Amino acid sequence: MRLVIARCQVDYAGRLTAHLPMAKRLILVKSDGSVSIHADDRAYKPLNWMSPPCTLVELPAPAPQDDAVPGSEQLSALWEVRGRDGDTLQISLGEVFHDSSHELGVDPGLQKDGVEAHLQALLAEHPETFGSGWTLVRREHLTPIGPVDLLCRDAAGAYVAVEVKRRGDIDGVEQLTRYLELLRRDPLLGTVHGVFAAQQIKPQARTLALDRGISCVTVDYDVLRGMDNADERLF
Amino acid sequence: MRLVIARCQVDYAGRLTAHLPMAKRLILVKSDGSVSIHADDRAYKPLNWMSPPCTLVELPAPAPQDDAVPGSEQLSALWEVRGRDGDTLQISLGEVFHDSSHELGVDPGLQKDGVEAHLQALLAEHPETFGSGWTLVRREHLTPIGPVDLLCRDAAGAYVAVEVKRRGDIDGVEQLTRYLELLRRDPLLGTVHGVFAAQQIKPQARTLALDRGISCVTVDYDVLRGMDNADERLF
DNA sequence: ACATGTATGTCGTGG
DNA sequence: CCACGACGTACATGT
């Protein structure tokens, strides 16, 4: 990983074109080949970047011109980064304040807990959350337009498609609606109900769901995890 | 902006919980208060971060314990970053390889060109892209659930709602569908057609659109820009 | 503050 | 490789 603090001017041409006027910034070159240009704000997002795979060519600085515009800055280097899709990042470096390289090695990586996958797993283990006598048929049940998070059967044996979200938004309802439309074309399944399950469901999403005959269930992640723990203690 | 290269161990608790085992990484502290922890890969995305507003408290390193686990690392500092929503980032620093601070000043900012807004503007100036005799009624035509990108009339005078996207995805079709449903309730408008315009339209989005009677138009940004330039040259 | 729509979104995963 | 869905999505904008 190489850290450069320098005045620089940047031009990106790719999916869009973007220009950064000359200013003092951080240029971060990672060993994966990526290059990113950071200002002292915008949180972790760089002003400009190039994702790997890409190649960085470091050109010598052009010699100072006799007819240089007065006040124009002497450049110290010109970097050209070229991406896979032909997009380019041109970095003109002026004064360099810092330049260091560091060997970091391979990172052991991030361990996450509490994302949708985990919520789905907990609900798959506890379909009774939706109603007494409910059973799980399959997780990630495939349809031609994508996987239904959970396919269950209610106490009466009718199929129910469950869409699991951390945040229940209108998009999730649309998604479930599309799945239901397809599932209902399958005569083998018979009647298929819909359940929209999320930790929080926005009012508009709830309204849309109910209008379409889809049930809404807000689930408490901590309670579910508690059930999980209780189960473990029993065995 | 402060750059620290150090061995560190990180724990995040917030919308999810995440853990990073001890390893050598870059810790980036910006003057906007943000903190981000970078490995030497994952392009510009940090492994962990805290967005502003947040507060960083730097605690003194705990004194070495006599009964320390053999092989456990002596810590040099303990950082605790606390975000607005009560989420926390705990950073335990081990050996520090580099630590420098730099004044960057306020960045003049990024100038972009070629995003959806520009594409929409170009299409607004050239509604004949959709068909001979087409005219623009209004950009950003307001409906109760949001603005329609372009409201046009075709050669026959019928209204057409146009949704503009850079990348034509299924979401855009859903969005246009909702707008059309609302517009068609307005008896003053009469028949309202739909056009889905994008630089690229994914097959599934196209299928869904056509199934709903929505026309698809792929637009060439460079050609449009060329028309724009040609106009400028004429004046 | 809330809702909506964009993003050079990025990043996994599964066919 | 493509398509799809999740993401601590973040971010700007209009109400």
Short mmCIF file of C-alpha atoms (C1' of nucleotides) in Angstrom, two decimals:
data_model
loop_
_atom_site.label_atom_id
_atom_site.label_comp_id
_atom_site.label_asym_id
_atom_site.label_seq_id
_atom_site.Cartn_x
_atom_site.Cartn_y
_atom_site.Cartn_z
CA MET A 1 0.00 0.00 0.00
CA ARG A 2 1.36 3.38 -1.06
CA LEU A 3 0.31 6.64 0.51
CA VAL A 4 0.94 9.89 -1.33
CA ILE A 5 -0.03 13.31 -0.09
CA ALA A 6 0.33 15.73 -2.98
CA ARG A 7 -1.24 18.51 -4.89
CA CYS A 8 -2.92 16.91 -7.85
CA GLN A 9 -5.36 17.38 -10.65
CA VAL A 10 -7.48 14.46 -11.80
CA ASP A 11 -9.54 13.63 -14.86
CA TYR A 12 -11.72 10.57 -15.12
CA ALA A 13 -13.32 9.34 -18.31
CA GLY A 14 -15.46 6.25 -18.23
CA ARG A 15 -19.06 5.75 -17.31
CA LEU A 16 -19.06 9.49 -16.81
CA THR A 17 -16.46 12.20 -17.15
CA ALA A 18 -15.26 14.02 -14.05
CA HIS A 19 -12.65 16.63 -13.31
CA LEU A 20 -10.84 17.60 -10.11
CA PRO A 21 -8.99 20.90 -10.08
CA MET A 22 -5.49 21.07 -8.61
CA ALA A 23 -5.53 20.71 -4.81
CA LYS A 24 -3.77 18.89 -1.99
CA ARG A 25 -5.17 15.37 -1.50
CA LEU A 26 -4.38 11.82 -0.48
CA ILE A 27 -3.68 9.32 -3.23
CA LEU A 28 -4.02 5.73 -2.07
CA VAL A 29 -2.57 2.92 -4.16
CA LYS A 30 -3.43 -0.54 -2.87
CA SER A 31 -1.64 -3.73 -3.72
CA ASP A 32 -4.79 -4.96 -5.47
CA GLY A 33 -3.98 -2.28 -8.05
CA SER A 34 -6.77 0.09 -7.07
CA VAL A 35 -6.16 3.82 -6.94
CA SER A 36 -8.30 6.28 -5.01
CA ILE A 37 -8.05 10.03 -4.46
CA HIS A 38 -9.31 11.31 -1.13
CA ALA A 39 -10.13 14.77 0.12
CA ASP A 40 -10.39 15.47 3.84
CA ASP A 41 -14.16 14.92 3.87
CA ARG A 42 -16.87 12.72 2.26
CA ALA A 43 -16.26 10.03 4.90
CA TYR A 44 -14.71 6.94 3.33
CA LYS A 45 -15.71 7.72 -0.23
CA PRO A 46 -12.93 8.96 -2.49
CA LEU A 47 -13.45 11.83 -4.90
CA ASN A 48 -12.21 9.66 -7.69
CA TRP A 49 -11.00 6.12 -8.04
CA MET A 50 -10.21 3.20 -10.27
CA SER A 51 -11.16 -0.34 -9.31
CA PRO A 52 -9.04 -3.36 -10.13
CA PRO A 53 -8.16 -4.80 -12.50
CA CYS A 54 -6.31 -1.75 -13.74
CA THR A 55 -2.82 -0.68 -14.68
CA LEU A 56 -0.95 2.36 -13.43
CA VAL A 57 1.70 3.94 -15.65
CA GLU A 58 3.91 6.55 -14.06
CA LEU A 59 5.23 8.98 -16.67
CA PRO A 60 8.13 11.35 -16.12
CA ALA A 61 7.20 14.93 -15.37
CA PRO A 62 7.22 17.15 -18.44
CA ALA A 63 10.15 19.57 -18.45
CA PRO A 64 9.33 23.11 -17.41
CA GLN A 65 8.39 25.24 -20.39
CA ASP A 66 9.82 28.66 -21.04
CA ASP A 67 6.42 29.85 -22.16
CA ALA A 68 4.63 28.39 -19.13
CA VAL A 69 1.59 30.35 -18.06
CA PRO A 70 2.66 32.53 -15.11
CA GLY A 71 1.33 31.01 -11.91
CA SER A 72 0.93 27.59 -13.46
CA GLU A 73 2.38 24.87 -11.30
CA GLN A 74 5.41 22.75 -12.07
CA LEU A 75 4.27 19.12 -12.29
CA SER A 76 6.27 16.38 -10.62
CA ALA A 77 4.69 13.39 -12.34
CA LEU A 78 1.85 12.21 -14.51
CA TRP A 79 0.00 9.01 -13.65
CA GLU A 80 -2.27 7.25 -16.05
CA VAL A 81 -4.55 4.54 -14.71
CA ARG A 82 -6.39 2.42 -17.22
CA GLY A 83 -9.29 0.16 -16.26
CA ARG A 84 -10.67 -2.98 -17.83
CA ASP A 85 -13.54 -1.22 -19.62
CA GLY A 86 -11.26 1.38 -21.17
CA ASP A 87 -11.97 3.97 -18.53
CA THR A 88 -9.04 6.17 -17.61
CA LEU A 89 -7.91 8.19 -14.65
CA GLN A 90 -5.27 10.82 -15.33
CA ILE A 91 -3.51 12.21 -12.30
CA SER A 92 -1.21 15.20 -12.65
CA LEU A 93 0.91 15.54 -9.54
CA GLY A 94 2.32 18.85 -8.35
CA GLU A 95 4.15 19.29 -5.09
CA VAL A 96 4.50 16.02 -3.14
CA PHE A 97 4.35 16.32 0.68
CA HIS A 98 4.52 12.65 1.59
CA ASP A 99 5.15 9.37 -0.16
CA SER A 100 5.48 6.08 1.68
CA SER A 101 4.88 2.41 0.99
CA HIS A 102 3.89 -0.32 3.42
CA GLU A 103 3.64 -4.08 3.30
CA LEU A 104 0.38 -5.10 4.88
CA GLY A 105 0.03 -8.73 3.89
CA VAL A 106 -3.23 -10.56 3.32
CA ASP A 107 -6.02 -9.51 5.66
CA PRO A 108 -7.70 -12.25 7.72
CA GLY A 109 -11.01 -10.66 6.75
CA LEU A 110 -14.22 -9.45 8.27
CA GLN A 111 -16.67 -11.46 10.32
CA LYS A 112 -20.24 -10.17 10.13
CA ASP A 113 -23.30 -11.03 12.14
CA GLY A 114 -26.84 -9.76 11.89
CA VAL A 115 -27.32 -9.35 8.16
CA GLU A 116 -30.37 -10.53 6.25
CA ALA A 117 -28.91 -13.96 5.64
CA HIS A 118 -28.79 -14.58 9.36
CA LEU A 119 -32.31 -13.26 9.88
CA GLN A 120 -33.50 -15.57 7.13
CA ALA A 121 -31.72 -18.51 8.71
CA LEU A 122 -33.34 -17.85 12.07
CA LEU A 123 -36.80 -17.57 10.52
CA ALA A 124 -36.19 -20.76 8.54
CA GLU A 125 -35.54 -22.52 11.84
CA HIS A 126 -38.63 -21.00 13.42
CA PRO A 127 -41.46 -20.87 10.89
CA GLU A 128 -43.86 -20.93 13.84
CA THR A 129 -43.00 -17.25 14.13
CA PHE A 130 -45.55 -16.72 11.36
CA GLY A 131 -48.23 -18.93 12.87
CA SER A 132 -48.79 -22.06 14.85
CA GLY A 133 -48.42 -25.19 12.75
CA TRP A 134 -46.42 -23.53 9.97
CA THR A 135 -43.64 -25.54 8.36
CA LEU A 136 -40.73 -24.72 6.10
CA VAL A 137 -40.69 -26.18 2.61
CA ARG A 138 -37.51 -24.62 1.26
CA ARG A 139 -35.16 -21.68 1.61
CA GLU A 140 -34.26 -19.73 -1.56
CA HIS A 141 -36.96 -21.45 -3.59
CA LEU A 142 -36.10 -20.71 -7.21
CA THR A 143 -38.49 -19.12 -9.66
CA PRO A 144 -37.65 -18.01 -13.19
CA ILE A 145 -37.28 -14.42 -11.97
CA GLY A 146 -35.33 -15.05 -8.80
CA PRO A 147 -35.36 -16.88 -5.49
CA VAL A 148 -38.15 -16.65 -2.92
CA ASP A 149 -36.51 -16.26 0.50
CA LEU A 150 -38.72 -18.82 2.27
CA LEU A 151 -41.41 -21.12 0.95
CA CYS A 152 -43.63 -22.34 3.80
CA ARG A 153 -46.95 -24.09 4.38
CA ASP A 154 -49.44 -22.77 6.89
CA ALA A 155 -51.41 -24.90 9.37
CA ALA A 156 -53.98 -25.66 6.65
CA GLY A 157 -51.23 -26.85 4.31
CA ALA A 158 -51.48 -23.90 1.91
CA TYR A 159 -48.24 -22.58 0.43
CA VAL A 160 -46.90 -19.23 1.59
CA ALA A 161 -44.08 -17.25 0.01
CA VAL A 162 -42.13 -15.24 2.59
CA GLU A 163 -39.92 -12.30 1.69
CA VAL A 164 -37.43 -11.46 4.43
CA LYS A 165 -35.91 -7.98 4.76
CA ARG A 166 -34.06 -6.11 7.44
CA ARG A 167 -35.86 -2.94 6.39
CA GLY A 168 -39.32 -3.39 4.95
CA ASP A 169 -39.50 -1.05 2.02
CA ILE A 170 -41.83 -0.73 -0.95
CA ASP A 171 -39.28 -2.48 -3.17
CA GLY A 172 -39.57 -5.63 -1.08
CA VAL A 173 -43.32 -5.68 -1.57
CA GLU A 174 -42.90 -5.31 -5.32
CA GLN A 175 -40.38 -8.14 -5.29
CA LEU A 176 -42.70 -10.45 -3.37
CA THR A 177 -45.59 -9.47 -5.63
CA ARG A 178 -43.60 -10.55 -8.69
CA TYR A 179 -42.76 -13.89 -7.07
CA LEU A 180 -46.39 -14.47 -6.05
CA GLU A 181 -47.60 -13.75 -9.56
CA LEU A 182 -45.30 -16.46 -10.87
CA LEU A 183 -45.95 -18.99 -8.12
CA ARG A 184 -49.69 -18.64 -8.63
CA ARG A 185 -49.32 -19.72 -12.24
CA ASP A 186 -48.16 -23.12 -10.98
CA PRO A 187 -51.29 -25.29 -10.61
CA LEU A 188 -49.40 -27.78 -8.44
CA LEU A 189 -49.00 -25.26 -5.65
CA GLY A 190 -52.64 -24.26 -5.44
CA THR A 191 -53.35 -21.11 -3.47
CA VAL A 192 -50.20 -19.21 -2.54
CA HIS A 193 -50.27 -16.58 0.15
CA GLY A 194 -47.64 -13.93 0.76
CA VAL A 195 -45.89 -12.80 3.93
CA PHE A 196 -43.64 -9.77 4.16
CA ALA A 197 -41.33 -10.16 7.16
CA ALA A 198 -38.93 -7.46 8.31
CA GLN A 199 -37.45 -5.94 11.42
CA GLN A 200 -39.15 -2.68 10.52
CA ILE A 201 -41.86 -2.14 7.93
CA LYS A 202 -42.41 1.34 6.56
CA PRO A 203 -46.02 2.55 6.58
CA GLN A 204 -46.20 2.87 2.80
CA ALA A 205 -44.83 -0.62 2.31
CA ARG A 206 -47.34 -1.99 4.83
CA THR A 207 -50.22 -0.22 3.09
CA LEU A 208 -49.18 -1.51 -0.32
CA ALA A 209 -48.72 -5.04 1.03
CA LEU A 210 -52.08 -5.17 2.76
CA ASP A 211 -53.76 -3.70 -0.34
CA ARG A 212 -52.38 -6.67 -2.25
CA GLY A 213 -53.45 -9.20 0.35
CA ILE A 214 -49.91 -9.71 1.63
CA SER A 215 -49.54 -10.18 5.38
CA CYS A 216 -46.95 -8.16 7.26
CA VAL A 217 -44.90 -9.53 10.13
CA THR A 218 -42.38 -7.48 12.05
CA VAL A 219 -39.77 -9.75 13.54
CA ASP A 220 -37.55 -9.06 16.52
CA TYR A 221 -34.04 -10.18 15.71
CA ASP A 222 -32.97 -10.34 19.35
CA VAL A 223 -36.00 -12.45 20.34
CA LEU A 224 -35.31 -14.84 17.48
CA ARG A 225 -31.68 -15.08 18.47
CA GLY A 226 -32.85 -15.68 22.01
CA MET A 227 -35.00 -18.59 20.84
CA ASP A 228 -31.97 -19.88 19.05
CA ASN A 229 -29.90 -19.68 22.20
CA ALA A 230 -32.68 -21.30 24.24
CA ASP A 231 -32.76 -24.19 21.79
CA GLU A 232 -29.06 -24.66 22.15
CA ARG A 233 -29.34 -24.72 25.92
CA LEU A 234 -32.02 -27.43 25.79
CA PHE A 235 -29.82 -29.82 23.85
CA MET B 1 -6.05 14.01 7.75
CA ARG B 2 -4.20 11.47 9.83
CA LEU B 3 -2.65 8.31 8.42
CA VAL B 4 -1.81 5.44 10.73
CA ILE B 5 -0.30 2.15 9.66
CA ALA B 6 -0.59 -0.24 12.56
CA ARG B 7 -1.53 -3.67 13.66
CA CYS B 8 -5.07 -3.39 14.96
CA GLN B 9 -8.14 -5.28 15.98
CA VAL B 10 -11.56 -3.78 15.36
CA ASP B 11 -15.06 -4.39 16.65
CA TYR B 12 -18.13 -2.68 15.25
CA ALA B 13 -21.54 -2.75 16.87
CA GLY B 14 -24.43 -0.97 15.23
CA ARG B 15 -26.80 -2.03 12.50
CA LEU B 16 -24.80 -5.23 12.53
CA THR B 17 -21.90 -6.51 14.54
CA ALA B 18 -18.57 -7.13 12.90
CA HIS B 19 -15.15 -8.19 14.07
CA LEU B 20 -11.69 -7.81 12.58
CA PRO B 21 -8.89 -9.93 14.02
CA MET B 22 -5.52 -8.32 14.74
CA ALA B 23 -3.61 -7.48 11.55
CA LYS B 24 -1.61 -4.70 9.94
CA ARG B 25 -3.85 -2.11 8.29
CA LEU B 26 -4.27 1.53 7.37
CA ILE B 27 -6.38 3.67 9.68
CA LEU B 28 -7.54 6.88 8.03
CA VAL B 29 -8.90 9.71 10.16
CA LYS B 30 -10.31 12.59 8.13
CA SER B 31 -10.89 16.10 9.37
CA ASP B 32 -14.63 15.57 8.91
CA GLY B 33 -14.31 13.17 11.85
CA SER B 34 -14.71 10.00 9.86
CA VAL B 35 -12.58 6.95 10.60
CA SER B 36 -11.97 4.11 8.18
CA ILE B 37 -9.87 0.97 8.38
CA HIS B 38 -8.38 -0.27 5.12
CA ALA B 39 -6.75 -3.53 4.13
CA ASP B 40 -4.59 -3.74 1.02
CA ASP B 41 -7.48 -4.88 -1.14
CA ARG B 42 -11.24 -4.35 -1.60
CA ALA B 43 -10.58 -1.31 -3.85
CA TYR B 44 -11.65 1.89 -2.15
CA LYS B 45 -13.97 0.23 0.35
CA PRO B 46 -12.73 0.06 3.92
CA LEU B 47 -13.17 -3.06 6.03
CA ASN B 48 -14.81 -0.97 8.71
CA TRP B 49 -15.62 2.67 9.18
CA MET B 50 -17.57 5.30 11.06
CA SER B 51 -19.26 8.14 9.26
CA PRO B 52 -19.53 11.64 10.68
CA PRO B 53 -20.86 12.95 12.91
CA CYS B 54 -18.90 10.86 15.36
CA THR B 55 -16.45 11.29 18.20
CA LEU B 56 -13.10 9.60 18.61
CA VAL B 57 -11.76 9.05 22.12
CA GLU B 58 -8.15 7.92 22.35
CA LEU B 59 -7.56 5.99 25.56
CA PRO B 60 -4.12 5.25 27.02
CA ALA B 61 -2.83 1.78 26.42
CA PRO B 62 -3.54 -0.62 29.26
CA ALA B 63 -0.40 -1.44 31.24
CA PRO B 64 1.16 -4.82 30.43
CA GLN B 65 -0.21 -7.50 32.71
CA ASP B 66 1.97 -9.99 34.52
CA ASP B 67 -0.54 -12.71 33.75
CA ALA B 68 -0.80 -11.80 30.07
CA VAL B 69 -1.51 -14.74 27.79
CA PRO B 70 1.82 -15.75 26.25
CA GLY B 71 1.94 -14.56 22.66
CA SER B 72 -0.70 -11.91 23.22
CA GLU B 73 0.31 -8.59 21.83
CA GLN B 74 1.12 -5.49 23.81
CA LEU B 75 -1.41 -2.78 22.88
CA SER B 76 -0.26 0.75 22.21
CA ALA B 77 -3.65 2.47 22.34
CA LEU B 78 -7.39 1.93 22.42
CA TRP B 79 -9.63 4.08 20.24
CA GLU B 80 -13.35 4.29 20.73
CA VAL B 81 -15.41 5.89 17.99
CA ARG B 82 -19.05 6.61 18.76
CA GLY B 83 -21.55 7.48 16.03
CA ARG B 84 -24.77 9.43 16.10
CA ASP B 85 -27.02 6.36 16.32
CA GLY B 86 -25.10 4.88 19.21
CA ASP B 87 -23.05 2.60 17.03
CA THR B 88 -19.49 2.06 18.13
CA LEU B 89 -16.18 1.18 16.61
CA GLN B 90 -13.53 -0.09 18.98
CA ILE B 91 -10.00 -0.11 17.64
CA SER B 92 -7.24 -1.80 19.60
CA LEU B 93 -3.87 -0.73 18.26
CA GLY B 94 -0.78 -2.87 18.51
CA GLU B 95 2.52 -2.02 16.90
CA VAL B 96 2.41 1.32 15.03
CA PHE B 97 4.52 1.51 11.86
CA HIS B 98 3.58 4.95 10.68
CA ASP B 99 1.62 7.92 12.01
CA SER B 100 1.44 11.24 10.20
CA SER B 101 -0.98 14.15 9.95
CA HIS B 102 -1.53 16.48 7.01
CA GLU B 103 -3.43 19.72 6.45
CA LEU B 104 -5.34 19.39 3.19
CA GLY B 105 -7.71 22.33 3.33
CA VAL B 106 -11.15 22.44 1.75
CA ASP B 107 -11.39 20.63 -1.56
CA PRO B 108 -12.64 22.61 -4.56
CA GLY B 109 -14.84 19.64 -5.32
CA LEU B 110 -15.75 17.35 -8.17
CA GLN B 111 -17.24 18.33 -11.49
CA LYS B 112 -19.29 15.56 -13.08
CA ASP B 113 -20.72 15.23 -16.54
CA GLY B 114 -22.73 12.47 -18.09
CA VAL B 115 -24.97 11.33 -15.25
CA GLU B 116 -28.67 10.67 -15.63
CA ALA B 117 -29.57 14.33 -15.17
CA HIS B 118 -27.54 15.21 -18.25
CA LEU B 119 -29.01 12.35 -20.26
CA GLN B 120 -32.48 13.55 -19.28
CA ALA B 121 -31.63 17.12 -20.30
CA LEU B 122 -30.40 15.99 -23.70
CA LEU B 123 -33.53 13.91 -24.29
CA ALA B 124 -35.70 16.81 -23.18
CA GLU B 125 -34.07 18.91 -25.88
CA HIS B 126 -34.52 16.18 -28.46
CA PRO B 127 -37.88 14.44 -27.96
CA GLU B 128 -37.76 13.51 -31.65
CA THR B 129 -35.36 10.80 -30.48
CA PHE B 130 -38.50 8.85 -29.53
CA GLY B 131 -40.32 9.50 -32.77
CA SER B 132 -40.94 12.08 -35.44
CA GLY B 133 -43.36 14.79 -34.33
CA TRP B 134 -42.91 14.15 -30.61
CA THR B 135 -42.89 17.18 -28.32
CA LEU B 136 -41.91 17.77 -24.72
CA VAL B 137 -44.64 18.80 -22.30
CA ARG B 138 -42.61 18.99 -19.11
CA ARG B 139 -39.52 17.64 -17.36
CA GLU B 140 -39.96 16.23 -13.86
CA HIS B 141 -43.76 16.18 -14.16
CA LEU B 142 -45.07 15.76 -10.64
CA THR B 143 -47.38 12.97 -9.57
CA PRO B 144 -48.46 12.21 -6.00
CA ILE B 145 -45.82 9.47 -5.81
CA GLY B 146 -42.95 11.29 -7.47
CA PRO B 147 -41.79 13.01 -10.61
CA VAL B 148 -42.03 11.49 -14.09
CA ASP B 149 -38.72 12.19 -15.85
CA LEU B 150 -40.29 13.42 -19.09
CA LEU B 151 -43.88 13.94 -20.08
CA CYS B 152 -44.19 14.09 -23.87
CA ARG B 153 -46.84 13.96 -26.58
CA ASP B 154 -46.44 11.76 -29.59
CA ALA B 155 -47.22 12.74 -33.18
CA ALA B 156 -50.90 11.91 -32.60
CA GLY B 157 -50.98 14.19 -29.55
CA ALA B 158 -51.28 11.36 -27.00
CA TYR B 159 -49.40 11.75 -23.74
CA VAL B 160 -46.35 9.61 -23.08
CA ALA B 161 -44.52 9.21 -19.77
CA VAL B 162 -40.80 8.63 -20.28
CA GLU B 163 -38.55 7.12 -17.65
CA VAL B 164 -34.87 7.84 -18.27
CA LYS B 165 -32.11 5.64 -16.88
CA ARG B 166 -28.48 5.13 -17.65
CA ARG B 167 -28.87 1.43 -17.02
CA GLY B 168 -32.29 0.00 -17.73
CA ASP B 169 -33.09 -2.31 -14.86
CA ILE B 170 -36.25 -3.97 -13.65
CA ASP B 171 -36.64 -1.32 -10.94
CA GLY B 172 -37.00 1.40 -13.53
CA VAL B 173 -39.84 -0.51 -15.18
CA GLU B 174 -41.62 -0.85 -11.83
CA GLN B 175 -41.15 2.84 -11.22
CA LEU B 176 -42.61 3.80 -14.60
CA THR B 177 -45.45 1.33 -14.09
CA ARG B 178 -46.45 3.08 -10.85
CA TYR B 179 -46.37 6.47 -12.54
CA LEU B 180 -48.45 5.22 -15.46
CA GLU B 181 -51.03 3.75 -13.12
CA LEU B 182 -51.47 7.16 -11.52
CA LEU B 183 -51.37 9.20 -14.70
CA ARG B 184 -54.03 6.99 -16.26
CA ARG B 185 -56.42 7.89 -13.46
CA ASP B 186 -56.35 11.50 -14.71
CA PRO B 187 -59.20 11.83 -17.23
CA LEU B 188 -57.72 15.07 -18.57
CA LEU B 189 -54.69 13.25 -19.95
CA GLY B 190 -56.61 10.58 -21.82
CA THR B 191 -54.53 7.63 -22.99
CA VAL B 192 -51.02 7.65 -21.54
CA HIS B 193 -48.30 5.53 -23.07
CA GLY B 194 -45.00 4.60 -21.46
CA VAL B 195 -41.45 4.73 -22.80
CA PHE B 196 -38.47 3.27 -20.99
CA ALA B 197 -35.31 5.00 -22.26
CA ALA B 198 -31.82 3.95 -21.24
CA GLN B 199 -28.32 3.59 -22.57
CA GLN B 200 -28.56 -0.14 -21.93
CA ILE B 201 -31.69 -2.12 -21.18
CA LYS B 202 -31.32 -5.50 -19.50
CA PRO B 203 -33.19 -8.35 -21.17
CA GLN B 204 -35.40 -9.03 -18.16
CA ALA B 205 -36.32 -5.37 -17.84
CA ARG B 206 -37.15 -5.26 -21.54
CA THR B 207 -39.31 -8.35 -21.24
CA LEU B 208 -41.19 -6.96 -18.26
CA ALA B 209 -41.66 -3.60 -19.99
CA LEU B 210 -42.97 -5.07 -23.21
CA ASP B 211 -45.26 -7.39 -21.24
CA ARG B 212 -46.78 -4.27 -19.73
CA GLY B 213 -47.09 -2.44 -23.02
CA ILE B 214 -44.17 -0.13 -22.31
CA SER B 215 -41.92 0.72 -25.25
CA CYS B 216 -38.16 0.44 -24.85
CA VAL B 217 -35.70 2.86 -26.39
CA THR B 218 -31.95 2.52 -26.10
CA VAL B 219 -30.30 5.90 -26.45
CA ASP B 220 -26.74 6.67 -27.46
CA TYR B 221 -25.34 9.32 -25.16
CA ASP B 222 -22.54 10.29 -27.53
CA VAL B 223 -24.90 10.68 -30.46
CA LEU B 224 -27.18 12.88 -28.35
CA ARG B 225 -24.23 14.93 -27.19
CA GLY B 226 -23.16 15.19 -30.82
CA MET B 227 -26.58 16.59 -31.75
CA ASP B 228 -26.14 19.02 -28.89
CA ASN B 229 -22.76 20.12 -30.18
CA ALA B 230 -24.12 20.42 -33.71
CA ASP B 231 -26.83 22.74 -32.40
CA GLU B 232 -24.23 24.87 -30.71
CA ARG B 233 -22.20 25.12 -33.88
CA LEU B 234 -25.21 26.34 -35.81
CA PHE B 235 -25.73 29.31 -33.52
"C1'" DA C 1 -37.28 14.77 9.54
"C1'" DC C 2 -39.15 11.69 5.93
"C1'" DA C 3 -39.72 9.81 1.43
"C1'" DT C 4 -37.84 9.12 -3.12
"C1'" DG C 5 -34.49 8.19 -6.62
"C1'" DT C 6 -29.53 8.06 -8.16
"C1'" DA C 7 -24.85 5.89 -7.94
"C1'" DT C 8 -18.43 5.55 -11.93
"C1'" DG C 9 -22.80 2.52 -6.54
"C1'" DT C 10 -19.86 -2.07 -4.77
"C1'" DC C 11 -20.06 -6.80 -3.60
"C1'" DG C 12 -21.50 -11.69 -3.26
"C1'" DT C 13 -23.80 -15.69 -5.22
"C1'" DG C 14 -25.84 -18.79 -8.31
"C1'" DG C 15 -26.93 -20.35 -12.92
"C1'" DC D 1 -19.70 -14.16 -17.72
"C1'" DC D 2 -24.39 -12.50 -16.72
"C1'" DA D 3 -28.20 -11.56 -13.75
"C1'" DC D 4 -30.05 -10.62 -9.44
"C1'" DG D 5 -30.38 -9.06 -4.75
"C1'" DA D 6 -28.15 -7.17 -0.43
"C1'" DC D 7 -25.63 -3.41 1.55
"C1'" DG D 8 -23.75 -0.73 8.29
"C1'" DT D 9 -25.53 0.83 1.01
"C1'" DA D 10 -24.34 6.50 0.95
"C1'" DC D 11 -26.04 10.72 -1.01
"C1'" DA D 12 -28.75 14.59 -2.91
"C1'" DT D 13 -33.24 16.48 -3.28
"C1'" DG D 14 -37.91 17.86 -2.57
"C1'" DT D 15 -41.87 17.95 0.78
#
